[in-house]
XYZ file of C-alpha atoms in Angstrom:
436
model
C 0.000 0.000 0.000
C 0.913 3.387 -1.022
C 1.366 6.342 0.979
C -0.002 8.602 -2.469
C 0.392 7.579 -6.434
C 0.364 10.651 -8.306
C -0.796 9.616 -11.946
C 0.189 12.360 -15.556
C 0.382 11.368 -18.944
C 2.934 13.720 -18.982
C 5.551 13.668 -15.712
C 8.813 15.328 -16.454
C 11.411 12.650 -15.525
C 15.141 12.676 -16.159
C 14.059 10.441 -19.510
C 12.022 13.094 -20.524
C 8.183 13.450 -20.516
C 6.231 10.038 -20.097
C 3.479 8.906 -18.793
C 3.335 7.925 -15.144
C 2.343 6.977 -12.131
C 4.760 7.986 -9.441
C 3.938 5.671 -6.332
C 5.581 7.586 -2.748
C 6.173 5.782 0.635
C 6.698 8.095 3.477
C 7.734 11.124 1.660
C 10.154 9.557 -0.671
C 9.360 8.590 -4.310
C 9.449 4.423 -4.067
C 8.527 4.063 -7.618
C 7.808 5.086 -11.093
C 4.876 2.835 -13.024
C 2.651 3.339 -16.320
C 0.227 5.811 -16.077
C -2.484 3.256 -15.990
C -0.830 0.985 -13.530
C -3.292 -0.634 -10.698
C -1.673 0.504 -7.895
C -3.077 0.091 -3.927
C -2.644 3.964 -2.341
C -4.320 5.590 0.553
C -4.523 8.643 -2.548
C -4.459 8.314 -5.901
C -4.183 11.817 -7.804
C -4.622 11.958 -11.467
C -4.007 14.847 -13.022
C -4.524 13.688 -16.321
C -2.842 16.101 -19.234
C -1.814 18.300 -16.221
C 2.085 18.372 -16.315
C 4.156 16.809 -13.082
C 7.014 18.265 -12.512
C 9.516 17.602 -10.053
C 9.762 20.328 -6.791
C 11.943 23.456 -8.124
C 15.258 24.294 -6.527
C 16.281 27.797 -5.716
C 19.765 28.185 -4.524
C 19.471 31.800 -4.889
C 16.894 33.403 -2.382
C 17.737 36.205 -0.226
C 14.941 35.858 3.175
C 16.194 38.651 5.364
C 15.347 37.234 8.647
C 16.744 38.018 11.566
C 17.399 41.426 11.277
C 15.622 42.835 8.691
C 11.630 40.817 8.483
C 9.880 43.712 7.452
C 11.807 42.933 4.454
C 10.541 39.263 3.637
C 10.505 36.206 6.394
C 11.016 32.768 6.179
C 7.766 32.403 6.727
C 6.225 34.583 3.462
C 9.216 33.516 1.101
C 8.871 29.896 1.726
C 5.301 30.309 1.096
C 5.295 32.301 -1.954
C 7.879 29.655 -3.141
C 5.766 26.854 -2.780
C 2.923 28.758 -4.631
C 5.828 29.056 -7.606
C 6.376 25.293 -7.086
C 9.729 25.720 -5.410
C 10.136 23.004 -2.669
C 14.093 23.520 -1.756
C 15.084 26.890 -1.151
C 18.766 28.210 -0.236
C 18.917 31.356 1.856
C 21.902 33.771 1.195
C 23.816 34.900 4.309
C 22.997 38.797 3.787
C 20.748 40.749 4.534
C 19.941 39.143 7.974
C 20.994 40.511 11.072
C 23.578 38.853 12.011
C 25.378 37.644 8.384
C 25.802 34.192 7.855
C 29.548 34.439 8.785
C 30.391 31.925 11.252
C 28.925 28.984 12.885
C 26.885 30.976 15.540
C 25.000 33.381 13.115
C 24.110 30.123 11.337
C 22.677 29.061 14.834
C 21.003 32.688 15.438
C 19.566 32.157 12.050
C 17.999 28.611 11.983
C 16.732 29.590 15.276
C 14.397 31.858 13.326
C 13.567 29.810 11.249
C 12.166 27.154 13.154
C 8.567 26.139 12.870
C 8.072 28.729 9.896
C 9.614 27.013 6.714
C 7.032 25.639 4.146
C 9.336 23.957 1.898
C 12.822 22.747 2.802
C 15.769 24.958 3.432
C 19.304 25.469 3.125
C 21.940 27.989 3.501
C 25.259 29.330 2.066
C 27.605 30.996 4.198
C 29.394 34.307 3.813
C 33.482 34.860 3.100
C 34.254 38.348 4.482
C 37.557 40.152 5.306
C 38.628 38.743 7.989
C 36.743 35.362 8.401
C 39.050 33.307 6.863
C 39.656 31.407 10.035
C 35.791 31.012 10.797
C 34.868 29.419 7.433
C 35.843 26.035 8.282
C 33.531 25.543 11.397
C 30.735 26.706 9.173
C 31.272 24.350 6.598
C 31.298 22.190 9.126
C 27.805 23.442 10.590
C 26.685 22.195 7.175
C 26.675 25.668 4.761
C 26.325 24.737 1.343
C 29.208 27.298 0.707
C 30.530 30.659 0.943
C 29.208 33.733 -1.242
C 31.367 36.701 -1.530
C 31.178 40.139 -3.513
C 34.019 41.678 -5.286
C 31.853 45.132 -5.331
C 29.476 47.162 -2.149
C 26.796 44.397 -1.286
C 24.618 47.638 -0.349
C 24.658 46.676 3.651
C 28.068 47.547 5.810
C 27.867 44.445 7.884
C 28.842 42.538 4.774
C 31.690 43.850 3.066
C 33.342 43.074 -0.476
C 36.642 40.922 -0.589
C 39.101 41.769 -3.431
C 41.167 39.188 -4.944
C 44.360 38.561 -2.369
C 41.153 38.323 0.336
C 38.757 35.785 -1.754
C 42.060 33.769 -2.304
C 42.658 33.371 1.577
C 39.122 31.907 2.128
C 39.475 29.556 -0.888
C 42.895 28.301 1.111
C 41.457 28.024 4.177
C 38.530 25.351 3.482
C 37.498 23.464 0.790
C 34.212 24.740 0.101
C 32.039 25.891 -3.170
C 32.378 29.651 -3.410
C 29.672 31.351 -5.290
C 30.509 34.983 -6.264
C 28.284 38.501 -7.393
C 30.728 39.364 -9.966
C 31.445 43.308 -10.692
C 34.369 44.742 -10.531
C 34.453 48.179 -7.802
C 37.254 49.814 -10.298
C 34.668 49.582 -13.689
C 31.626 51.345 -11.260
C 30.477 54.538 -11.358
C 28.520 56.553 -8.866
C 24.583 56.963 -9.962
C 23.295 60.162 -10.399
C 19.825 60.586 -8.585
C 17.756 59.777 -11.250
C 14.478 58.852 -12.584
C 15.465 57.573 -16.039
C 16.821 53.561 -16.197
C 19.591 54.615 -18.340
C 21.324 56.707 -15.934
C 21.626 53.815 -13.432
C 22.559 51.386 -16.565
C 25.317 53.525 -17.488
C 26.775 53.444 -13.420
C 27.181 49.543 -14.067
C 28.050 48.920 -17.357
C 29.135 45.122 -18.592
C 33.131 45.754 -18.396
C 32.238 45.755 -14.540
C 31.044 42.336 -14.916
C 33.772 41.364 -16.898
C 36.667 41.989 -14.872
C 35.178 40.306 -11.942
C 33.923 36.944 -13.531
C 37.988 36.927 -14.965
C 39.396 37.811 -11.106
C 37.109 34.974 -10.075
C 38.031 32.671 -12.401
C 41.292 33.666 -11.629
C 41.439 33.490 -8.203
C 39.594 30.132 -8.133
C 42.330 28.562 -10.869
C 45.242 29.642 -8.402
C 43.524 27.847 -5.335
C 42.388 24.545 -7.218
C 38.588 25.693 -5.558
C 35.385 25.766 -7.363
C 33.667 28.723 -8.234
C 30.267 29.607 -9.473
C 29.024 33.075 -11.073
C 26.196 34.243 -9.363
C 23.001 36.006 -11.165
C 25.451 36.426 -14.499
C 23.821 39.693 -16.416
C 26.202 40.512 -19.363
C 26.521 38.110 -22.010
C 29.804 39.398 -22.771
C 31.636 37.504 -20.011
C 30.613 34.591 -21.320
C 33.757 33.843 -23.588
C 36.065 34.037 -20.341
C 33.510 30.996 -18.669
C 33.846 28.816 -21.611
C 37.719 29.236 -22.296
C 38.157 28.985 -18.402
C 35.978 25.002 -18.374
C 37.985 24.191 -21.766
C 41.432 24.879 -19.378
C 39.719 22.972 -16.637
C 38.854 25.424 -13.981
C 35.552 24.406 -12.261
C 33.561 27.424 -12.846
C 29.850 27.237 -13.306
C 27.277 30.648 -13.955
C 23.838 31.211 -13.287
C 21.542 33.362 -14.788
C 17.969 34.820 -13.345
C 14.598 35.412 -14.885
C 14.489 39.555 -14.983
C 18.000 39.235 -16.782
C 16.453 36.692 -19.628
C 12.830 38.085 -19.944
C 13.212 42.207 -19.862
C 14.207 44.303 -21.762
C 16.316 47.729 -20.563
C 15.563 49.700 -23.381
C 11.535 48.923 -22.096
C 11.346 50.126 -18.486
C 9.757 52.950 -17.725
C 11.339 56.153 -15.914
C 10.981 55.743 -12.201
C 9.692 52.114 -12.537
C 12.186 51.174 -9.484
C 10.598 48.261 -8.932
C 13.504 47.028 -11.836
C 16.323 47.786 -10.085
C 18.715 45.071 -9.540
C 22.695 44.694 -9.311
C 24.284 43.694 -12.055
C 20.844 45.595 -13.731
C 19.038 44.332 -16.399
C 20.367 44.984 -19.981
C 19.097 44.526 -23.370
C 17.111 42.372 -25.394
C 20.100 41.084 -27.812
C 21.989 40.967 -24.362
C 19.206 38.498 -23.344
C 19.043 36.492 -26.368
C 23.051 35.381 -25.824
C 21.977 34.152 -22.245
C 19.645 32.043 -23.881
C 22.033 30.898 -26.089
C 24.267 30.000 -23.437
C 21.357 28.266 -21.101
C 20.930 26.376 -24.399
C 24.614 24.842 -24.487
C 25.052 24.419 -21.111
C 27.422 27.125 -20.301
C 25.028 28.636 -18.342
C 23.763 26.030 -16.157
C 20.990 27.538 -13.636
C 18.090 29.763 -13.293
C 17.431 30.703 -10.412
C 15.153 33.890 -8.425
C 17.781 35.986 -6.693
C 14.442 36.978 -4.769
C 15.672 40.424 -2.857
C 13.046 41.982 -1.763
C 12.682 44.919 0.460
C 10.039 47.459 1.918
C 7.935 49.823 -0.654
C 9.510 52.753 0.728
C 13.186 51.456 0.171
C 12.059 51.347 -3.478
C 11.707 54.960 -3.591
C 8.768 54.475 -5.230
C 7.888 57.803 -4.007
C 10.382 59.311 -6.089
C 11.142 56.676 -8.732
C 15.265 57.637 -7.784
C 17.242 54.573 -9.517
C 20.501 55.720 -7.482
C 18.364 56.012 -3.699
C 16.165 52.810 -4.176
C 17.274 49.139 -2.844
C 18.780 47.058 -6.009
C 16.389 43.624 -6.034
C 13.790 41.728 -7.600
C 11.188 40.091 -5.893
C 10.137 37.212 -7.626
C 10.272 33.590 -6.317
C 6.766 32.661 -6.574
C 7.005 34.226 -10.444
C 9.943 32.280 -11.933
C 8.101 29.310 -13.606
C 5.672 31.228 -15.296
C 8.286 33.688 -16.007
C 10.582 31.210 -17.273
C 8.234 29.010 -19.337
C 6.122 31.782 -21.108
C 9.339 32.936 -22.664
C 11.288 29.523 -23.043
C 8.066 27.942 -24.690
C 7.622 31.227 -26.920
C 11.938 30.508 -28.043
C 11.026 26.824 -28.829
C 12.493 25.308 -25.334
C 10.667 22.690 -23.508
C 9.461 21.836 -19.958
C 11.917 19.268 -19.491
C 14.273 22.237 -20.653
C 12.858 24.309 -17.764
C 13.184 21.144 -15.093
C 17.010 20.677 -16.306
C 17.506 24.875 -15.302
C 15.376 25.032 -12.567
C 15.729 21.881 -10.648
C 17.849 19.485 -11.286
C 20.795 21.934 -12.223
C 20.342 23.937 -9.058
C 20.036 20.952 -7.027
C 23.362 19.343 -8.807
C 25.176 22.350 -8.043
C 24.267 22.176 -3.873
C 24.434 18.452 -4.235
C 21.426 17.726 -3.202
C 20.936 14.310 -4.947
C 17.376 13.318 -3.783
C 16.134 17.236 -4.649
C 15.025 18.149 -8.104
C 13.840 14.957 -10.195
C 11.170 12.541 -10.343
C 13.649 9.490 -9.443
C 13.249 6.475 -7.007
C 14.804 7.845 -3.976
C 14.027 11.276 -4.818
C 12.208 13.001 -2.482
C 8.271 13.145 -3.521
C 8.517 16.717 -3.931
C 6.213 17.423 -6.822
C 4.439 20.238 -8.940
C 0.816 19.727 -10.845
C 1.575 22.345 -13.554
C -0.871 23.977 -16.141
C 1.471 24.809 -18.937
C -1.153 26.247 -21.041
C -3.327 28.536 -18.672
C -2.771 31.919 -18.509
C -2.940 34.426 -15.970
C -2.167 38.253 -14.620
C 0.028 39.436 -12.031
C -1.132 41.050 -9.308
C 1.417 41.992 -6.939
C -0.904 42.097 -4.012
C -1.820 38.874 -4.191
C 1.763 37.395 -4.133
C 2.617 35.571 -1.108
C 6.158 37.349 -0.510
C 5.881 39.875 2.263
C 5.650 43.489 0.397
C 3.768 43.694 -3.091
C 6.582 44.979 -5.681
C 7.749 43.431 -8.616
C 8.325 44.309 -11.814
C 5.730 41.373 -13.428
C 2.770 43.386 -12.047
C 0.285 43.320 -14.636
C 1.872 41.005 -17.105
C 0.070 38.204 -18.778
C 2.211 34.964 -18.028
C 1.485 31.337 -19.340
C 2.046 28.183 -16.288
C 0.344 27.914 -13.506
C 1.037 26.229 -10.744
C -2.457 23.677 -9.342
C -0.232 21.952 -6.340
C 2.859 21.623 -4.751
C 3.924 18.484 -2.380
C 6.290 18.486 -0.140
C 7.904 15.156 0.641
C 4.135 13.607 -0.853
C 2.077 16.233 1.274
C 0.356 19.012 -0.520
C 1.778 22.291 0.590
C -1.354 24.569 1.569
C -0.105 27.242 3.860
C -2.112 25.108 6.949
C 1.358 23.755 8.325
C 5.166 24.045 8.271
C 6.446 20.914 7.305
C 9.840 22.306 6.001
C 13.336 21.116 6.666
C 16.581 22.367 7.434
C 18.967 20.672 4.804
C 22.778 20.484 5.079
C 25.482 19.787 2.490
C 25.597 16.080 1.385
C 28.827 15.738 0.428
């Protein structure tokens, strides 16, 4: 007897799309029959032409909490991420209160966490100057790895390492560094302004470039991996693919604003599109998808930063003043798949990107497929309906984002977590720690 058998003609499995029955014994995916399979289960779901996917994984989510919750909370992102049929999340150590930095802000921070996670959780760890000597206790704690910035991350508590710094925490544990690439040198101050261009113009793509080379750099000299975090500029591209050819283990992300708008299309004082690296253009765009297409770019993922209305400035629509970050991990499927299926990609294109990938790169083997011995996390998913944004009815903690009032195709019927439907009732989320 089955715990639940969730039946689709057409279940997105590492094969491909089949039909299947996907049979689940105490949250854990036991196996993987015909669609029309007799099987005993205390419930049997069939969706019929619905879509099953397999649970997103978002390795790139910024929650906030401690320190700053009137920014977003573990318990409003994890449940706007479950609504986006996102069942892993990994939390970034900034903007909380204290950083990720060391072993005891990791305690301060599950601590908050406790009893308000929806879907399962992880976390990366920060690399500071200075905490060399602390990262290998908090890789011990279970960290998924260290993120650094080469430029301002925009709060003082969390300051930028330049190369000779980043090298010192590569030495000093053996970890998966994931870096926000731009260079401080190729920056320019923004003037206050209500035009997109102005800001555009204070981070231009050279400032991208230089960083993803010191990075790649810095990671060849230590024999550490490294992994380019919410890539923007196409151009840096060339220096990630000569860098794998040599054999330096460098892997780039990407993020839905970066593939899906346009610069040259947002209006003046629309802050709500502010982001660091910023979006560029559309023929920018189309080379990401190129490279999402060949593998050089392996994940998408949210980079969900949100923050308060009034840190948007939306009072003022002032690029320079307002907080840099897009809220949007309930939005990335549709987001993803209204433009993907519109280029001629498919779901199982989409699953690769935003689950498996992600989950590959955390190695988090039993997150991110429908597999025996996968976790039964699992996503009913209309590809074909269609629907509008409206911010306030997003289930992330302040209503801005720059999809209000767009017309996206997916949508997202259920999410189970570990074969229980996730329906904001209870909390059944997990910490998770590194595997490996």
């Amino acid at each position: 007897m089955f715990d639940l058998v969730v039946r689709s003609r057409r279940a997105i499995t590492p094969e491909g799309q089949v039909a299947a029955s996907v049979a689940v014994v105490g949250g854990t995916i036991v196996a993987i029959h015909p669609y029309d399979a007799e099987l005993p289960a205390v419930n049997d779901v069939d969706l019929a032409d619905t879509v099953l996917l397999p649970g997103l994984v978002d390795t790139h989510v910024h929650v906030n909490e401690p320190g700053r919750t009137e920014w977003e909370g573990f318990a409003s992102a994890t449940r706007a991420a479950a609504a986006g049929g996102v069942t892993t999340i990994i939390d970034m150590p900034l903007n909380s209160l204290p950083p990720t930095v060391d072993a005891a802000a990791l305690r301060v921070k599950q601590a908050a966490a406790t009893g308000q996670c929806h879907v399962d959780v992880g976390f990366w760890g920060g690399a500071i100057p200075g905490n060399a000597a602390d990262l290998p206790a908090l890789h011990a704690a279970g960290v998924f790895g260290f993120k650094s910035f080469l430029a301002d991350s925009g709060v003082p508590e969390f300051p930028p390492v330049d190369a000779a710094q980043l090298g010192a925490a590569m030495r000093a544990v053996d970890a998966l560094f994931v870096v926000h690439a731009e260079d401080p040198d190729h920056l320019h101050d923004a003037a206050s302004s209500a035009t997109y261009a102005d800001f555009l113009s204070s981070r231009p793509a050279d400032a991208e470039h230089a960083a993803v080379a010191t990075a790649i750099e810095v990671a060849r000299a230590a024999g550490r991996r490294v992994h380019i975090l919410h890539l923007s500029s196409a151009s840096a591209l060339p220096l990630i693919a000569k860098a794998k050819a040599e054999g330096v283990r460098v892997t780039a992300e990407t993020c839905p604003h970066y593939l899906t708008l346009d610069a040259g299309l947002i209006p003046d004082g629309a802050t709500e599109f502010k982001c660091c690296p910023p979006i560029r253009d559309a023929a920018n765009a189309d080379l990401l998808w190129a490279a999402l297409a060949d593998g050089l770019i392996t994940c998408v993922v949210s980079d969900h930063s949100p923050c308060t209305p009034e840190l948007k400035r939306q009072d003022t629509g002032d690029f320079a003043a307002a907080w840099g970050g897009i809220a949007s991990v309930q939005l990335g499927l549709p987001v993803i798949w209204t433009s993907a299926q519109a280029r001629g990609f498919s779901l199982a294109d989409v699953v690769s990107w935003m689950a498996s990938r992600p989950a590959d790169l955390a190695g988090l083997a039993g997150k991110g497929r429908i597999a025996v011995g996968a976790d039964a996390d699992l996503v009913a998913f209309d590809p074909d309906a269609e629907f509008v944004v409206d911010a306030h009815a997003l289930h992330h903690k302040n209503p801005v984002t720059p999809y209000a009032g767009k017309t996206l195709r997916g949508v997202v019927r259920t999410t189970w977590l570990r074969g229980s439907p996730v329906t904001g009732a209870e909390k059944a989320g997990r910490f998770l720690t590194r595997e490996n």
